[in-house]
Short mmCIF file of C-alpha atoms in Angstrom, two decimals:
data_model
loop_
_atom_site.label_atom_id
_atom_site.label_comp_id
_atom_site.label_asym_id
_atom_site.label_seq_id
_atom_site.Cartn_x
_atom_site.Cartn_y
_atom_site.Cartn_z
CA GLY U 69 102.11 69.26 48.72
CA ALA U 70 102.47 65.61 49.39
CA VAL U 71 100.70 63.22 47.17
CA VAL U 72 100.12 59.41 47.93
CA SER U 73 98.95 57.32 44.98
CA GLN U 74 97.21 54.17 45.95
CA HIS U 75 96.08 51.47 43.43
CA PRO U 76 93.80 49.67 42.66
CA SER U 77 90.92 52.00 43.81
CA ARG U 78 88.62 48.93 43.59
CA VAL U 79 89.26 45.11 43.24
CA ILE U 80 86.87 42.18 43.40
CA CYS U 81 88.57 38.85 43.64
CA LYS U 82 87.72 35.14 44.31
CA SER U 83 88.10 33.73 47.64
CA GLY U 84 91.38 32.07 48.14
CA THR U 85 93.35 34.28 45.81
CA SER U 86 95.69 37.05 46.68
CA VAL U 87 95.39 40.81 46.02
CA LYS U 88 98.22 43.35 46.11
CA ILE U 89 97.60 47.07 46.91
CA GLU U 90 100.42 49.49 45.92
CA CYS U 91 101.01 52.95 47.55
CA ARG U 92 103.43 55.37 46.16
CA SER U 93 104.63 58.66 47.47
CA LEU U 94 104.91 60.78 44.30
CA ASP U 95 106.80 63.84 45.34
CA PHE U 96 108.52 63.05 48.87
CA GLN U 97 110.20 60.32 50.57
CA ALA U 98 107.87 58.00 52.75
CA THR U 99 110.28 56.70 55.42
CA THR U 100 107.28 55.18 57.26
CA MET U 101 103.85 53.73 55.92
CA PHE U 102 100.95 53.25 57.95
CA TRP U 103 98.28 50.65 56.76
CA TYR U 104 94.92 50.93 57.86
CA ARG U 105 91.54 48.83 57.41
CA GLN U 106 88.06 50.22 57.68
CA PHE U 107 84.86 48.37 57.87
CA PRO U 108 81.50 49.91 56.97
CA LYS U 109 80.48 52.60 59.40
CA GLN U 110 83.65 51.90 61.61
CA SER U 111 86.69 53.96 62.16
CA LEU U 112 90.08 53.56 60.61
CA MET U 113 91.95 50.62 62.50
CA LEU U 114 95.67 50.49 62.17
CA MET U 115 96.98 47.22 60.86
CA ALA U 116 100.71 47.76 60.68
CA THR U 117 103.40 50.41 60.50
CA SER U 118 106.19 49.78 57.90
CA ASN U 119 109.56 51.34 57.66
CA GLU U 120 111.81 51.46 54.49
CA GLY U 121 114.23 48.47 54.43
CA SER U 122 112.80 46.78 57.60
CA LYS U 123 110.10 44.42 58.61
CA ALA U 124 106.57 45.87 59.43
CA THR U 125 105.14 46.09 62.92
CA TYR U 126 101.83 44.52 63.16
CA GLU U 127 99.04 45.43 65.47
CA GLN U 128 97.57 42.87 68.00
CA GLY U 129 95.12 40.46 65.98
CA VAL U 130 96.56 41.22 62.60
CA GLU U 131 97.96 38.07 61.11
CA LYS U 132 101.44 39.00 59.54
CA ASP U 133 101.32 35.93 57.31
CA LYS U 134 98.04 36.73 55.78
CA PHE U 135 98.68 40.58 55.38
CA LEU U 136 102.31 40.75 53.65
CA ILE U 137 103.77 44.33 53.83
CA ASN U 138 106.82 45.31 51.70
CA HIS U 139 108.33 48.72 52.01
CA ALA U 140 111.50 48.09 49.79
CA SER U 141 111.96 51.69 48.79
CA LEU U 142 111.41 55.24 50.10
CA THR U 143 108.65 55.89 47.42
CA LEU U 144 106.70 52.30 47.44
CA SER U 145 105.05 50.21 49.89
CA THR U 146 102.70 47.17 49.11
CA LEU U 147 100.25 45.21 51.07
CA THR U 148 99.44 41.69 49.79
CA VAL U 149 96.06 40.13 51.15
CA THR U 150 96.87 36.45 50.80
CA SER U 151 94.39 33.81 50.44
CA ALA U 152 91.57 36.31 50.79
CA HIS U 153 88.32 35.38 52.31
CA PRO U 154 84.84 37.34 52.14
CA GLU U 155 85.62 38.45 55.88
CA ASP U 156 88.72 40.52 54.34
CA SER U 157 86.30 42.60 52.28
CA SER U 158 87.05 46.22 53.48
CA PHE U 159 88.39 49.55 52.49
CA TYR U 160 92.11 49.68 52.94
CA ILE U 161 94.09 52.95 53.19
CA CYS U 162 97.72 53.88 53.52
CA SER U 163 99.13 56.75 55.07
CA ALA U 164 102.67 58.12 54.67
CA SER U 165 104.42 60.16 57.13
CA ASN U 166 106.15 63.38 55.99
CA THR U 167 106.69 66.86 56.87
CA PHE U 168 103.66 68.00 55.28
CA ASN U 169 100.11 68.37 57.02
CA TYR U 170 101.85 67.80 60.31
CA GLY U 171 103.07 64.30 59.24
CA TYR U 172 100.46 62.35 57.39
CA THR U 173 99.30 62.09 53.69
CA PHE U 174 96.58 59.43 52.95
CA GLY U 175 96.23 57.47 49.96
CA SER U 176 92.86 57.25 48.02
CA GLY U 177 91.98 53.87 49.47
CA THR U 178 91.35 50.49 47.97
CA ARG U 179 87.81 48.95 48.09
CA LEU U 180 88.40 45.16 48.29
CA THR U 181 85.50 42.74 47.73
CA VAL U 182 86.17 38.99 48.05
CA VAL U 183 83.33 36.92 46.56
CA GLY A 212 96.35 52.45 74.53
CA GLN A 213 93.89 55.04 73.79
CA ASN A 214 90.12 55.57 74.24
CA ILE A 215 88.61 58.13 71.86
CA ASP A 216 85.10 59.05 71.88
CA GLN A 217 83.05 61.32 69.69
CA PRO A 218 79.40 61.28 68.77
CA THR A 219 78.13 58.79 66.06
CA GLU A 220 75.78 61.22 64.22
CA MET A 221 74.80 64.80 64.18
CA THR A 222 72.56 66.87 61.93
CA ALA A 223 72.56 70.45 61.35
CA THR A 224 71.03 73.13 58.95
CA GLU A 225 72.72 74.80 56.08
CA GLY A 226 74.28 78.07 57.09
CA ALA A 227 74.32 77.11 60.67
CA ILE A 228 77.15 76.32 63.07
CA VAL A 229 77.86 72.72 64.46
CA GLN A 230 80.26 71.67 67.13
CA ILE A 231 81.66 68.19 67.18
CA ASN A 232 83.20 67.13 70.27
CA CYS A 233 86.19 64.70 70.89
CA THR A 234 87.16 63.24 74.31
CA TYR A 235 90.28 61.11 74.53
CA GLN A 236 92.26 59.13 77.16
CA THR A 237 95.94 58.49 76.13
CA SER A 238 99.10 57.58 77.97
CA GLY A 239 101.26 60.06 75.96
CA PHE A 240 99.79 62.67 73.99
CA ASN A 241 101.34 64.28 70.97
CA GLY A 242 98.81 66.11 69.18
CA LEU A 243 95.19 65.88 67.82
CA PHE A 244 93.91 65.74 64.34
CA TRP A 245 90.74 66.32 62.76
CA TYR A 246 89.86 64.67 59.28
CA GLN A 247 86.96 64.95 56.94
CA GLN A 248 86.04 61.70 55.13
CA HIS A 249 83.30 61.44 52.64
CA ALA A 250 81.84 58.01 52.06
CA GLY A 251 84.23 55.56 49.92
CA GLU A 252 86.90 58.03 50.03
CA ALA A 253 90.22 58.65 52.07
CA PRO A 254 90.45 61.10 55.01
CA THR A 255 91.45 64.75 54.26
CA PHE A 256 93.33 66.73 56.72
CA LEU A 257 91.42 69.48 58.53
CA SER A 258 93.30 70.51 61.62
CA TYR A 259 95.99 69.90 64.06
CA ASN A 260 96.27 70.92 67.84
CA VAL A 261 99.19 70.23 70.03
CA LEU A 262 98.81 73.02 72.31
CA ASP A 263 95.73 74.31 74.45
CA GLY A 264 93.63 76.71 72.67
CA LEU A 265 91.89 77.50 69.46
CA GLU A 266 92.95 76.93 65.87
CA GLU A 267 91.06 78.78 63.41
CA LYS A 268 91.25 78.05 59.47
CA GLY A 269 88.40 79.63 57.45
CA ARG A 270 85.15 77.99 58.26
CA PHE A 271 86.75 75.30 60.50
CA SER A 272 88.23 75.93 63.86
CA SER A 273 89.48 73.36 66.43
CA PHE A 274 89.97 73.54 70.07
CA LEU A 275 92.03 71.61 72.48
CA SER A 276 92.27 71.21 76.22
CA ARG A 277 94.94 68.74 77.13
CA SER A 278 94.17 69.00 80.84
CA LYS A 279 90.65 67.74 80.14
CA GLY A 280 91.38 65.48 77.30
CA TYR A 281 88.85 67.30 75.25
CA SER A 282 88.66 68.85 71.68
CA TYR A 283 86.08 70.31 69.51
CA LEU A 284 85.68 70.92 65.75
CA LEU A 285 83.58 73.83 64.91
CA LEU A 286 82.02 74.33 61.39
CA LYS A 287 80.60 77.62 60.55
CA GLU A 288 78.27 78.55 57.76
CA LEU A 289 77.42 74.94 56.94
CA GLN A 290 77.24 73.95 53.29
CA MET A 291 75.65 70.92 51.77
CA LYS A 292 79.18 69.67 50.88
CA ASP A 293 80.00 69.62 54.73
CA SER A 294 77.94 66.30 54.94
CA ALA A 295 80.63 63.74 55.70
CA SER A 296 82.01 61.88 58.52
CA TYR A 297 84.64 63.78 60.90
CA LEU A 298 87.39 61.57 62.51
CA CYS A 299 89.19 62.83 65.54
CA ALA A 300 92.56 61.26 65.81
CA VAL A 301 95.26 61.43 68.64
CA ARG A 302 98.92 61.05 68.11
CA GLU A 303 100.79 59.24 71.02
CA ALA A 304 104.14 59.84 71.87
CA TYR A 305 106.89 57.89 69.98
CA SER A 306 106.18 54.36 69.84
CA GLY A 307 109.31 52.96 68.98
CA ALA A 308 107.87 51.32 65.76
CA GLY A 309 109.50 54.06 63.51
CA SER A 310 107.13 56.72 63.58
CA TYR A 311 104.23 58.26 65.56
CA GLN A 312 101.06 56.46 65.17
CA LEU A 313 97.49 57.92 64.72
CA THR A 314 94.55 56.44 66.60
CA PHE A 315 91.07 57.32 65.22
CA GLY A 316 87.89 57.64 66.72
CA LYS A 317 84.96 56.18 65.23
CA GLY A 318 84.04 59.21 63.39
CA THR A 319 80.63 61.47 63.51
CA LYS A 320 78.80 61.36 60.64
CA LEU A 321 77.45 64.84 59.94
CA SER A 322 74.33 65.45 57.75
CA VAL A 323 73.56 69.02 56.52
CA ILE A 324 69.92 69.66 55.79
CA PRO A 325 68.39 72.44 53.88
#
């Protein structure tokens, strides 16, 4: 089946620094990657949709200059949280579209804590 | 846009049956998903409905009525490990952003008690 590897699983960073989260599709080509954010006891909120080789499409209210998304290849997409602040602390999850599971495979998530 | 509603919490007894409801409003429907999510983990796929009716997969079944904007997830022979959040997600018609997006409900936290 389709597998998406997401790293790191947990990261703690200081306020003002940047953090990069990687998602790799291991056995299929991910033409589209979705990036979600989930706050405690909340649902997954779509942040942006990225297609390989083109600019990401951000949801309303998501700052594209703060959450940099790169999808340079069919197997790798990255999300960089720039100048992180404590309010950016959240659970970030990627999801790659494919032909398995009716179209979506999720990464294992990254717990970001900004101190 | 979409509006997806599901109960916040439910409690059920081990061995019993529980039904988790989901109602939705969408401008262009293209399928409904149910996912299971344990705390601190990513969602795992449970079921997919795009046509009206019941889809059965082992202890889990999912039902869809498109005219009513309604779905439910049925869990039979509950086990303690079924304690988790259950997310209802709706896929809209093609958005033009490159692929079909999923919009998630807030999830139903199910607690299975002995």
